Structure formats: structure tokens, C-alpha cells
Coordinates of C-alpha atoms and ligand atoms in Angstrom, one line a residue:
M1 CA 70.4 142.4 55.5
E2 CA 73.9 143.2 57.1
R3 CA 75.6 141.7 59.9
K4 CA 75.1 145.1 61.9
Q5 CA 71.5 145.0 61.4
L6 CA 70.8 141.5 62.2
I7 CA 72.6 141.9 65.7
K8 CA 70.6 145.0 66.3
K9 CA 67.2 143.5 65.5
Y10 CA 67.9 140.3 67.5
L11 CA 69.1 142.2 70.7
K12 CA 66.2 144.8 70.3
F13 CA 63.6 142.3 69.9
F14 CA 64.5 140.4 73.0
E15 CA 65.2 143.3 74.9
S16 CA 61.8 144.2 74.1
K17 CA 60.5 140.8 75.6
G18 CA 62.4 141.7 78.7
H19 CA 65.6 140.3 78.4
K20 CA 68.9 142.2 79.5
I21 CA 72.0 142.4 77.3
I22 CA 75.1 140.6 78.8
P23 CA 78.6 141.3 77.5
N24 CA 80.3 139.2 74.7
A25 CA 82.6 137.3 76.8
S26 CA 86.2 136.3 76.3
L27 CA 87.1 133.5 74.1
I28 CA 89.1 132.0 77.0
P29 CA 86.7 130.6 79.3
K30 CA 87.5 131.7 82.8
D31 CA 87.9 129.1 85.6
D32 CA 86.9 126.2 83.3
P33 CA 89.8 123.7 82.3
T34 CA 87.5 121.2 80.5
V35 CA 87.4 123.2 77.2
L36 CA 89.8 125.4 75.7
F37 CA 87.5 128.1 74.0
T38 CA 84.2 129.3 74.6
T39 CA 82.3 127.2 72.2
A40 CA 78.7 128.9 72.4
G41 CA 76.9 131.7 74.1
M42 CA 75.8 129.7 77.1
H43 CA 79.4 128.8 78.1
P44 CA 79.8 131.7 80.3
L45 CA 76.6 131.2 81.8
V46 CA 77.0 127.8 83.3
P47 CA 77.1 128.7 86.8
Y48 CA 73.5 130.3 86.4
L49 CA 72.3 127.6 84.3
L50 CA 73.1 125.3 87.3
G51 CA 71.1 127.6 89.4
Q52 CA 73.1 130.7 90.6
K53 CA 71.3 133.9 90.6
H54 CA 72.5 136.0 87.8
P55 CA 72.8 139.7 88.7
L56 CA 70.8 140.8 85.7
G57 CA 67.8 138.6 86.1
K58 CA 66.6 135.7 84.4
K59 CA 66.1 136.6 80.9
L60 CA 69.4 137.5 79.0
V61 CA 70.4 138.0 75.4
N62 CA 73.7 138.5 73.7
I63 CA 76.0 138.0 70.7
Q64 CA 78.9 135.9 71.6
K65 CA 82.1 135.0 69.5
C66 CA 82.9 131.6 69.5
I67 CA 85.6 129.1 68.5
R68 CA 85.1 125.6 67.8
T69 CA 88.1 123.3 66.7
T70 CA 86.3 119.9 66.9
D71 CA 85.6 120.0 63.1
I72 CA 88.6 121.8 61.8
E73 CA 89.0 119.2 59.1
E74 CA 85.6 120.1 57.9
V75 CA 86.4 123.9 56.9
G76 CA 86.8 124.4 53.5
D77 CA 83.0 123.5 52.7
A78 CA 80.4 126.4 52.3
T79 CA 79.2 126.4 56.0
H80 CA 82.1 125.2 58.4
H81 CA 83.9 127.9 60.5
T82 CA 86.2 127.9 63.3
F83 CA 85.5 131.4 64.4
F84 CA 81.7 132.5 64.3
E85 CA 79.5 134.5 66.1
M86 CA 76.4 133.4 68.0
L87 CA 73.1 135.4 69.0
G88 CA 71.5 133.9 72.0
N89 CA 68.6 134.5 74.4
W90 CA 68.2 132.7 77.6
S91 CA 65.8 131.9 80.3
L92 CA 67.2 130.9 83.5
G93 CA 64.4 129.0 85.1
D94 CA 62.0 131.7 83.8
Y95 CA 59.9 130.9 80.4
W96 CA 59.8 127.5 79.0
K97 CA 59.0 125.8 75.7
K98 CA 56.0 127.8 74.8
E99 CA 57.6 131.2 75.2
A100 CA 60.7 130.3 73.8
I101 CA 59.2 128.9 70.7
E102 CA 56.8 131.5 69.9
M103 CA 59.5 134.2 70.3
S104 CA 61.8 132.4 67.7
F105 CA 58.7 132.0 65.5
E106 CA 57.7 135.6 65.9
F107 CA 61.4 136.8 65.1
L108 CA 62.0 134.5 62.2
T109 CA 58.7 135.2 60.4
K110 CA 58.0 139.0 61.4
N111 CA 61.5 140.6 61.9
L112 CA 63.5 138.6 59.5
N113 CA 60.4 138.3 56.9
I114 CA 61.1 134.5 56.6
P115 CA 57.9 132.8 55.4
K116 CA 56.7 130.1 57.8
E117 CA 56.4 127.4 54.9
K118 CA 60.1 127.8 54.3
I119 CA 60.9 126.6 58.0
I120 CA 61.6 123.0 58.7
I121 CA 61.7 122.0 62.4
T122 CA 63.4 118.9 64.1
C123 CA 62.6 117.9 67.7
F124 CA 64.1 115.1 69.9
K125 CA 62.6 111.8 69.5
G126 CA 63.3 110.5 72.9
D127 CA 65.4 107.8 74.6
K128 CA 66.1 106.2 77.9
N129 CA 67.1 109.8 79.4
A130 CA 64.3 112.0 78.2
K131 CA 60.9 111.8 76.7
K132 CA 59.9 112.2 72.8
D133 CA 59.5 115.9 73.0
I134 CA 56.1 116.0 71.7
E135 CA 55.3 119.5 73.6
S136 CA 57.5 121.4 71.2
E137 CA 55.9 119.8 68.1
K138 CA 52.5 120.8 69.4
I139 CA 53.8 124.4 69.9
W140 CA 55.2 124.5 66.4
K141 CA 52.0 123.0 64.9
S142 CA 49.9 125.6 66.7
L143 CA 51.9 128.4 64.8
G144 CA 51.4 126.9 61.4
I145 CA 54.6 125.0 60.8
K146 CA 54.0 121.9 59.0
K147 CA 57.3 120.3 58.4
I148 CA 58.5 118.9 61.7
K149 CA 60.9 115.8 62.0
F150 CA 61.8 113.8 64.9
L151 CA 65.5 112.9 65.6
G152 CA 67.7 111.1 68.2
K153 CA 70.4 112.3 70.5
K154 CA 72.8 112.8 67.7
D155 CA 70.7 115.5 66.1
N156 CA 68.6 116.7 68.8
W157 CA 70.5 117.0 72.0
W158 CA 72.8 119.6 72.9
G159 CA 75.5 119.8 75.6
P160 CA 77.3 119.8 77.8
A161 CA 79.9 121.9 76.2
G162 CA 82.8 120.1 78.2
E163 CA 82.6 116.7 79.7
T164 CA 79.9 117.6 82.4
G165 CA 77.4 120.4 83.0
P166 CA 74.1 121.6 81.8
C167 CA 72.4 120.1 78.6
G168 CA 69.2 118.9 77.3
P169 CA 67.0 118.2 74.1
D170 CA 66.5 120.8 71.6
S171 CA 64.6 121.9 68.7
E172 CA 66.2 123.3 65.6
M173 CA 65.1 125.5 63.0
F174 CA 66.2 125.0 59.3
V175 CA 65.9 127.2 56.3
K176 CA 66.9 126.4 52.8
G177 CA 68.4 123.0 54.3
F178 CA 70.6 124.9 56.7
E179 CA 70.3 125.1 60.6
I180 CA 70.1 128.8 61.5
W181 CA 69.1 128.5 65.2
N182 CA 68.7 126.0 68.1
N183 CA 66.2 126.1 70.9
V184 CA 67.8 123.9 73.7
F185 CA 65.7 122.9 76.8
M186 CA 68.2 122.6 79.5
Q187 CA 67.0 120.6 82.2
Y188 CA 69.7 118.1 82.7
D189 CA 73.2 118.2 84.4
K190 CA 75.3 115.5 83.1
D191 CA 77.9 114.3 85.8
S192 CA 81.4 112.7 85.4
K193 CA 79.8 109.4 85.5
G194 CA 77.4 109.9 82.6
N195 CA 74.3 110.3 84.5
Y196 CA 71.7 113.0 83.5
N197 CA 70.3 114.5 86.6
S198 CA 67.5 117.0 86.6
L199 CA 68.6 120.5 87.0
K200 CA 66.9 122.8 90.0
Q201 CA 65.4 124.9 87.2
K202 CA 64.3 124.4 83.6
N203 CA 66.2 126.6 81.3
V204 CA 66.1 127.9 77.7
D205 CA 69.3 128.2 75.8
T206 CA 69.3 129.4 72.2
G207 CA 71.9 129.7 69.6
M208 CA 71.5 131.5 66.1
G209 CA 74.6 131.1 63.6
V210 CA 75.2 134.9 62.4
E211 CA 77.0 133.4 59.5
R212 CA 74.7 131.2 58.1
T213 CA 71.7 133.5 58.9
L214 CA 73.2 136.2 56.8
A215 CA 73.8 133.8 53.9
I216 CA 70.2 132.7 54.0
L217 CA 68.7 136.5 54.3
N218 CA 71.0 137.3 51.4
N219 CA 70.2 134.4 49.3
L220 CA 73.6 133.1 49.2
D221 CA 74.4 129.4 49.3
D222 CA 78.0 130.0 50.4
N223 CA 78.4 131.6 54.0
Y224 CA 81.8 132.9 52.5
L225 CA 80.3 135.3 50.1
T226 CA 78.9 137.2 52.9
E227 CA 80.2 140.4 54.2
V228 CA 82.0 138.7 57.0
W229 CA 84.1 136.7 54.6
K230 CA 84.1 138.2 51.3
P231 CA 86.8 140.9 51.9
I232 CA 89.3 138.0 53.0
L233 CA 88.7 136.2 49.6
D234 CA 88.9 139.5 47.9
E235 CA 92.2 140.3 49.2
I236 CA 93.7 136.9 48.4
E237 CA 92.4 137.0 44.9
H238 CA 94.2 140.6 44.8
L239 CA 97.2 139.8 46.3
F240 CA 97.9 136.3 44.8
G241 CA 95.9 136.5 41.4
I242 CA 93.8 133.7 41.8
S243 CA 90.2 133.3 41.4
Y244 CA 87.4 132.2 44.1
N245 CA 85.5 130.7 41.0
S246 CA 87.7 127.7 40.4
E247 CA 86.5 124.8 42.6
K248 CA 89.9 123.7 43.5
N249 CA 90.7 127.3 44.8
K250 CA 87.5 127.4 46.7
R251 CA 88.2 124.9 49.4
I252 CA 91.8 126.4 49.7
M253 CA 90.8 129.9 50.1
R254 CA 88.1 129.2 52.4
I255 CA 90.5 127.5 54.8
I256 CA 92.9 130.3 54.5
A257 CA 90.4 133.0 55.4
D258 CA 88.8 130.8 58.2
H259 CA 92.1 130.2 59.9
T260 CA 93.5 133.6 59.6
K261 CA 90.3 135.1 61.2
A262 CA 90.4 132.6 63.8
A263 CA 93.9 133.3 64.4
V264 CA 93.4 137.1 64.9
F265 CA 90.7 136.8 67.3
I266 CA 92.9 134.2 69.4
A267 CA 96.1 136.3 69.2
A268 CA 93.7 139.3 70.3
E269 CA 93.1 137.3 73.8
G270 CA 96.9 137.4 74.3
I271 CA 97.5 133.8 73.4
I272 CA 101.1 133.2 72.1
P273 CA 101.6 130.1 69.6
S274 CA 103.1 127.2 71.6
N275 CA 102.9 123.4 71.9
K276 CA 100.0 123.3 74.3
E277 CA 96.6 124.3 74.8
Q278 CA 95.3 127.4 73.0
G279 CA 98.7 128.3 72.3
Y280 CA 98.7 125.1 70.1
I281 CA 95.4 125.4 68.3
L282 CA 96.9 129.0 67.4
R283 CA 100.0 127.6 66.1
K284 CA 98.2 125.0 64.2
L285 CA 95.7 127.7 62.6
I286 CA 98.6 129.8 61.3
R287 CA 100.6 127.0 59.9
R288 CA 97.7 125.3 58.0
A289 CA 96.8 128.9 56.7
Y290 CA 100.4 129.4 55.6
T291 CA 100.7 125.8 54.1
H292 CA 97.6 126.1 52.2
L293 CA 98.7 129.5 50.7
N294 CA 101.7 127.7 49.7
K295 CA 99.7 125.2 47.8
I296 CA 98.6 127.8 45.4
G297 CA 102.0 128.7 44.7
H298 CA 103.2 131.4 46.9
Y299 CA 105.7 131.8 49.6
R300 CA 106.7 133.9 52.6
N301 CA 104.9 136.4 54.5
L302 CA 101.5 135.8 53.5
I303 CA 99.1 135.7 56.2
V304 CA 100.2 139.0 57.5
P305 CA 98.9 141.0 54.5
L306 CA 95.4 139.5 55.0
I307 CA 95.0 140.4 58.8
G308 CA 93.9 144.1 57.8
T309 CA 90.6 143.0 56.4
I310 CA 89.5 141.3 59.5
F311 CA 89.9 144.6 61.4
E312 CA 87.7 146.1 58.6
I313 CA 85.0 143.2 58.8
Y314 CA 84.6 144.0 62.5
P315 CA 84.8 147.6 63.4
D316 CA 82.8 147.0 66.6
Y317 CA 85.4 144.7 68.3
K318 CA 87.2 147.4 70.0
H319 CA 89.6 144.7 71.8
L320 CA 90.7 143.4 68.4
H321 CA 91.6 147.1 67.4
S322 CA 93.5 148.0 70.5
Q323 CA 95.6 144.9 70.1
K324 CA 96.5 145.5 66.3
D325 CA 100.0 145.8 67.0
S326 CA 100.5 142.7 69.1
I327 CA 98.0 140.7 66.8
Y328 CA 100.3 141.6 63.7
K329 CA 103.7 140.7 65.9
I330 CA 102.4 137.4 67.1
I331 CA 101.3 136.2 63.7
K332 CA 104.2 137.5 62.1
E333 CA 106.8 135.9 64.3
E334 CA 105.1 132.4 64.1
E335 CA 104.9 132.8 60.1
N336 CA 108.8 133.4 60.3
K337 CA 109.3 130.7 62.6
F338 CA 107.3 128.3 60.6
E339 CA 109.3 129.4 57.3
L340 CA 112.6 128.4 59.2
T341 CA 110.9 125.1 60.2
L342 CA 109.5 124.5 56.9
D343 CA 113.0 124.9 55.4
K344 CA 114.4 122.6 58.0
G345 CA 111.7 120.0 57.4
L346 CA 112.1 119.8 53.8
R347 CA 115.7 119.1 54.1
I348 CA 114.8 116.3 56.9
F349 CA 112.2 115.1 54.1
E350 CA 114.8 114.7 51.6
K351 CA 117.1 112.7 54.3
L352 CA 114.3 110.6 55.2
T353 CA 113.3 109.8 51.7
K354 CA 116.5 109.6 50.0
N355 CA 116.9 106.4 47.9
K356 CA 113.7 105.2 49.5
K357 CA 110.3 104.7 47.6
Q358 CA 108.3 105.0 50.8
L359 CA 107.7 107.4 53.8
S360 CA 107.1 105.3 56.8
G361 CA 104.2 106.0 59.3
K362 CA 107.0 106.8 61.8
N363 CA 108.6 109.3 59.7
S364 CA 105.4 111.2 58.3
F365 CA 104.2 111.5 61.9
L366 CA 107.8 112.8 63.0
L367 CA 107.5 115.3 60.3
F368 CA 104.0 116.3 61.4
Q369 CA 104.7 116.5 64.9
S370 CA 107.9 117.9 65.2
Y371 CA 108.2 120.0 62.1
G372 CA 104.7 121.0 62.2
F373 CA 104.0 119.8 58.5
P374 CA 100.3 119.5 58.0
L375 CA 99.2 116.1 56.5
E376 CA 98.3 117.6 53.0
I377 CA 101.9 119.0 52.6
I378 CA 103.2 115.6 53.4
E379 CA 101.1 114.0 51.2
D380 CA 101.9 116.6 48.4
L381 CA 105.7 116.4 48.9
C382 CA 105.4 112.6 48.4
K383 CA 103.2 113.0 45.4
E384 CA 105.8 115.3 43.9
N385 CA 108.8 113.2 44.7
K386 CA 107.0 109.8 43.6
I387 CA 107.5 108.6 47.2
R388 CA 104.9 106.1 48.7
F389 CA 102.8 107.4 51.5
S390 CA 100.4 105.8 53.7
A391 CA 97.9 107.5 55.6
K392 CA 97.0 104.4 57.6
D393 CA 100.7 104.1 58.9
F394 CA 100.4 107.6 59.8
Q395 CA 97.3 107.3 61.7
K396 CA 98.4 104.3 63.4
E397 CA 101.4 106.3 64.7
Q398 CA 99.0 109.3 65.6
V399 CA 96.7 107.0 67.5
Q400 CA 99.4 105.8 69.7
H401 CA 100.6 109.1 70.3
Q402 CA 97.3 110.5 71.3
K403 CA 96.8 107.6 73.5
L404 CA 100.2 108.4 75.5
S405 CA 99.1 112.1 75.7
Q406 CA 95.6 111.3 76.7
T407 CA 97.0 109.4 79.6
A408 CA 99.3 112.0 80.7
S409 CA 96.4 114.7 80.5
A410 CA 93.6 112.6 82.1
G411 CA 94.5 113.8 85.5
K412 CA 94.5 117.4 84.4
F413 CA 91.1 117.5 82.8
K414 CA 89.2 114.8 85.2
S415 CA 87.1 117.5 86.4
G416 CA 87.1 121.4 86.7
L417 CA 85.4 124.2 88.0
A418 CA 82.6 123.5 85.4
D419 CA 81.4 120.6 87.4
H420 CA 81.3 122.6 90.5
S421 CA 82.6 119.8 92.9
E422 CA 83.2 120.3 96.4
K423 CA 86.8 120.6 96.0
T424 CA 87.0 123.2 93.1
T425 CA 84.4 125.3 95.2
K426 CA 86.9 125.3 98.3
L427 CA 89.7 126.2 96.1
H428 CA 87.9 128.9 94.4
T429 CA 87.2 130.5 97.8
A430 CA 90.9 129.9 98.9
T431 CA 91.9 132.1 95.5
H432 CA 90.0 135.0 96.9
L433 CA 91.9 134.6 100.1
L434 CA 95.3 134.1 98.5
N435 CA 94.4 137.2 96.5
E436 CA 94.0 139.6 99.6
A437 CA 96.8 137.8 101.3
L438 CA 99.2 138.7 98.4
R439 CA 97.9 142.4 98.5
S440 CA 98.4 142.5 102.3
V441 CA 101.9 140.9 102.3
L442 CA 103.2 142.5 99.2
N443 CA 101.4 145.5 98.2
K444 CA 98.0 146.8 97.5
N445 CA 98.5 147.2 93.7
I446 CA 98.4 143.6 93.2
N447 CA 95.6 142.5 90.8
Q448 CA 94.5 139.2 89.6
R449 CA 95.8 138.6 86.0
G450 CA 94.1 135.1 85.5
S451 CA 93.2 132.2 87.3
N452 CA 92.6 128.4 86.7
I453 CA 91.1 125.9 88.9
T454 CA 91.0 122.2 88.6
S455 CA 89.9 119.6 91.3
E456 CA 93.6 119.1 92.4
R457 CA 95.0 122.7 92.6
L458 CA 94.6 126.3 91.8
R459 CA 96.7 128.5 89.9
F460 CA 96.7 132.3 90.3
D461 CA 98.3 135.1 88.1
F462 CA 98.9 138.3 89.4
N463 CA 101.1 141.6 88.5
F464 CA 104.5 141.7 90.7
P465 CA 107.9 142.7 89.2
R466 CA 110.2 140.1 90.8
K467 CA 110.4 136.6 92.4
L468 CA 108.9 136.4 95.9
T469 CA 111.3 135.4 98.8
E470 CA 110.6 132.1 100.6
Q471 CA 109.7 134.3 103.5
E472 CA 107.1 136.1 101.6
I473 CA 105.6 132.8 100.1
K474 CA 105.4 131.6 104.0
K475 CA 103.8 134.9 105.1
V476 CA 101.0 134.7 102.4
E477 CA 100.5 131.1 103.2
N478 CA 100.3 131.7 107.0
L479 CA 97.9 134.4 106.4
V480 CA 95.4 132.6 104.2
N481 CA 95.4 129.6 106.8
K482 CA 95.1 132.1 109.7
K483 CA 91.8 133.6 107.8
I484 CA 90.7 129.9 107.3
S485 CA 90.8 129.1 110.9
N486 CA 89.3 132.2 111.9
A487 CA 85.9 130.9 110.4
L488 CA 84.9 133.8 108.4
T489 CA 81.6 133.8 106.6
I490 CA 81.1 134.3 102.9
K491 CA 78.1 136.7 101.9
R492 CA 77.2 137.5 98.4
E493 CA 75.5 140.7 97.3
E494 CA 74.7 142.6 94.3
M495 CA 75.6 146.0 93.1
P496 CA 75.9 148.0 90.1
L497 CA 79.4 147.4 88.5
K498 CA 80.2 151.0 88.6
K499 CA 79.6 151.2 92.2
A500 CA 81.7 148.0 93.0
L501 CA 84.6 149.6 91.1
A502 CA 84.3 152.8 92.7
S503 CA 84.4 151.4 96.2
G504 CA 87.6 149.5 95.3
I505 CA 86.3 146.0 95.4
Q506 CA 88.6 143.6 93.7
S507 CA 88.1 142.7 90.1
E508 CA 90.2 141.0 87.4
F509 CA 92.2 143.2 85.2
G510 CA 91.0 143.6 81.7
S511 CA 87.8 141.4 82.4
K512 CA 84.4 142.5 80.8
Y513 CA 81.6 142.5 83.6
P514 CA 77.8 143.0 83.1
N515 CA 76.5 146.4 84.7
K516 CA 75.3 144.5 87.6
V517 CA 77.5 142.4 89.4
S518 CA 77.8 139.9 92.3
V519 CA 80.3 140.8 95.2
Y520 CA 81.7 138.0 97.4
N521 CA 82.6 139.2 100.9
I522 CA 84.8 137.0 103.0
G523 CA 84.2 138.4 106.7
N524 CA 85.8 141.9 106.5
F525 CA 89.0 140.6 104.9
S526 CA 88.2 140.2 101.2
R527 CA 85.8 141.6 98.7
E528 CA 85.6 140.7 95.2
I529 CA 83.4 140.5 92.0
C530 CA 82.8 137.1 91.1
T531 CA 80.5 134.5 89.7
G532 CA 81.3 131.8 92.4
P533 CA 80.8 129.3 93.5
H534 CA 82.2 129.6 97.3
V535 CA 81.8 127.7 100.5
K536 CA 79.9 129.2 103.2
N537 CA 82.3 129.5 105.6
T538 CA 86.3 129.7 105.3
K539 CA 86.7 126.8 108.0
E540 CA 85.4 124.4 105.2
I541 CA 88.5 125.1 103.1
G542 CA 91.0 123.0 105.0
K543 CA 94.8 123.5 105.2
F544 CA 96.1 125.7 102.2
K545 CA 99.8 125.2 100.7
I546 CA 101.6 127.1 98.2
L547 CA 103.3 124.6 95.8
K548 CA 105.2 126.8 93.5
E549 CA 106.0 130.3 92.5
E550 CA 107.0 131.3 89.1
S551 CA 107.3 133.8 86.4
S552 CA 104.2 133.4 83.9
A553 CA 105.0 136.5 81.5
A554 CA 107.0 139.8 82.1
G555 CA 105.9 141.4 85.3
I556 CA 103.5 138.5 86.0
R557 CA 104.0 136.0 88.6
R558 CA 102.2 132.6 88.9
I559 CA 101.2 130.6 92.0
K560 CA 100.1 127.1 92.1
A561 CA 98.8 125.8 95.5
V562 CA 96.4 123.1 96.9
I563 CA 94.5 122.4 100.0
E564 CA 94.8 119.4 102.2
Ligands
LIG601 N1 74.3 126.2 73.0 C1 73.4 125.8 71.9 C2 74.4 125.7 70.5 O1 75.4 125.9 70.5 C3 72.5 126.5 71.7 O2 73.1 127.6 71.7 O3 73.8 125.4 69.5

């Protein structure tokens, strides 16, 4: 079966069961500083899993692109990927275990024609937070499944995606030893103290891995031999004259293919390689892919010729195609930059090891951190030059560094909009007031180009060609505070997206919305499409203060503000 067919079958099946299709969201989570990327289909649904009403109803389905970097070191085997696609269906306080499991069973056995004898199930074995899931076991048994295992939290509990949020026990479906689908019964909300509080509603969150399922359905024991990977491997073979049949090359080629694909998708979101957050991950992916290519003996401008295959694999990702030129440019520039760094790093390596028999932990970490050398490369260089290298000393240095940077970022990630604290809710409403105040004071063409809210501050990006004057900043701040003291009420209404856009209601530039949306009205002052959450009355917000106004990108300004 082809990817296209699998996706179509899944969406059609759940549509026939009353689900509405929601858009494939951006890889960069909106308003959620607790994670860098969308790691699962449920991610954009967090507010709704927590109890907010979704404009399209209680049963949803989609295909979602995801990035997970937590096990980047494991990439290289037959099943791990940084970028992958997930099919998912959700019940937002609607159906529960029986319907969810019955639908999964029907789809696997009737639509994908997997014999039920080949399916192995795992359920949650219970602990102090939740009971043993004998309910799910009973349902699977009633459907004729015989192999059911009970496992603990490490295996049969999912979430939260960040530090806090919805989570719960899950029941996983395995075929030929690979997990292909997961039904999560989300009935808990983990708070920042580590407590599992019962959610207002019982949700179902499922996720089926497209790559693994395609491998199973096509009788392949290596995901990389499916249509979503093979063209990249073929191109590597073709360009560099090496073969995927050799065990040594396999791992290297999988890493190159994986990292190149993930880099293309991250670059398509407008992320530029840098030394922090998503930009750092993009940099790391490009540099790792590059150095692995070097391992098989090639040099200079290597990743760029592989990019084309990714456009061919995913003709349906229109945003990828419309960003083609900028994706090429971003990756090419980083590759060029890395080539220079590599040359510089090689000279430093020579200096550091001249007349020496050993590379110290400090110096190996310097090469890693300041010159972007992946560890494998440092090891290889040492081997080639008969220099002793201690991975342990390197790790010691790395742990020390991590401790320092964790302390530095602890404040920042303490909590975010994902935990829907009172403070983030206030800041969220303040962001709407700021947006409208900018439009009133500066001009009506101003439009949101990104926002990020933590419990400490809000950050708001918008299009404007120049620096704001102090007077303008004061005017904007005063207008927001005036609206706060006017005690305006916030009202939510639902309407078709088309109608909202046609009536000039504010929306974020370039954002994807479902066909039916929530619109938040703040008195008669502001109207915006948004997923919330918001305060009930502006007087709850407190005093608004702009801390900083700066450039964020060409033609884009950034405001940081707090409430006191
Ligand atoms: N969130 C769950 C997972 O990622 C189910 O989609 O496995």
C-alpha cells in the first residue's frame, strides 16, 4: 500500500464514523514554550483536551507532521526517525475505550487487512496514579485478540508532551514486533508539581506511525525501504557510488536521509540555523548529516543535491514546495558555513593535539561546542591521528555545561501557555489588546507574525518597516491600559473561517485554521480568531508594560511586555 492510500483510508474511515478532519498543523507549536516542535498529533489540541470547546466538534481526525529530537542518537536503526507523520483520531470528551478500541480493531483488520492473529496488544498494568486497565483488556478479548500484555508507566503511559498537560494510560498495537498504533486514554492533567489531576472530560488520543505502518503493510523490515525514504537512499547511492547493502553504510545512509528530511521540513517553517532553540536543532541536523557524508569519503556541497528527493516524496505538502528557494538557500548557506568551520576546526584540532598523545575532555568539548564537530568526527580524527580520546572526560565536561545552561533556562521554561496558568491567560488576552492597539496607533495593515507567551512575559511579532518612537510605544501602552481599565468583557463566538476572514477579523498571517473557528471579541475593541484561553473581563489583567521593542527579522518588529 502507498502512503497516499493509507492516509486517505484512515481519514475516510474516521470521517465515516463522524470525525471531522483538522489541518496538519505547523511543526512549530504556537504559544507553547515548553517544547520546540510538534511531537504528536495531539499537540495542537492541548486546549481542547483540557476542556475548551473545539469549533469542529468532539470527534476529530488528521494526518500530522511531527519532529522528535529526544532520541536523535538512536536514528540509524531501521525504525527511528526525527521527522515522521502520524495519523490520529480524537474524542474530546465523547467516545471512550470501547468505541476507540473497536474502531482501531475494525480499521486494522477490515481496512488494512491485518489478520487479528498477528496483532499483539499491551495495556497499562497500574500504579499509584491509575488502576490496572482491565477494561481495555476485556474489550480487546471480546474482539478475539489473544495476546495481551500488561506493562508499566515506562511503556504504557503517554504524555504530557511537555512538562505539564494532558496524559494517561495507553493501549498499544504491535504487528510483527513493531508498535504501529497507540490509543491513549487521556483523563489526567499533570501539573508542574508532578500531580496527576483528573481532567474535566475523558479524551481519547490515538497515533498511528505512517512510516512503520507502511513498512508492515509492504512486508518490509526496514522503514527506510518504504517509498518515503528509499528515493533519498537511491540518490545517495547514485551520487556517491556507495551501496545500501553494506551494513556499515546502512547506518550512515539512514542518518543522512533522516537528517536531511527533517532539516528540509524545519527550514520550510522559516527557521534559520542558529545557536538556540529550533535554529540549533536545524544546525545540528545539517552538520550531523554533513559529517556523516564525509565519513563515506565525500566533501563539499553534499546535502543540497539530496533535497530534491524530499520534494518528490511529498508532493502534497504545498508549503514545502512554495518555500523551495528559501529551503535551498538556508541549507546551502549552513553547509558552506560549516565547511569553513570544519576547516578552522581541523586546524584547531592540529594545534590542540600537536606533540600530544591525548585530547582532553575540555578540548574535545571545545571542538564539539564551539566548532560544531559531532562527537563521531572527533573520535574518528583521534583514531586517524593515533591520539587518545576519552568519551568519559568529554561527557563530564558536557554535563557540567548542561547544568549551567539548565540553570540559565530554568526560568524561561518554568511554565508556559501549555499549563494555562492564570498569568499566561492574562498575558494571552493582553496580546490581543496589544495587537489592536498597534493597529490603532500605527496603521491598520499591522498583522500578527508570531507570538510566544510564558508565565513571565509576552512576546509579539508584527509587520512594520521601522523602529517605533518612544512616543508611539507610550501611546500603545496607554491604549492597552485604557482598555484594561474600561473593564471590557471577552466573548467567544464560533463561525466559519471564510466568514471570519471576510469580515476582517484578525488572524495570524500564514496560519492554518480549520473551516470553523472561534473568534474572541474584547468589548467592541478587538476581534481575533484564536484558540484561547482568555480572561472573562479585561480588568483582571492588571497593569500592562512594554519592556522592549526591537527588530525580529526584515520588516518584522518584536515587542516584549509584562503585566504587573
Ligand atoms: N500522543 C500519542 C503518541 O504520540 C498518541 O498519538 O503516541
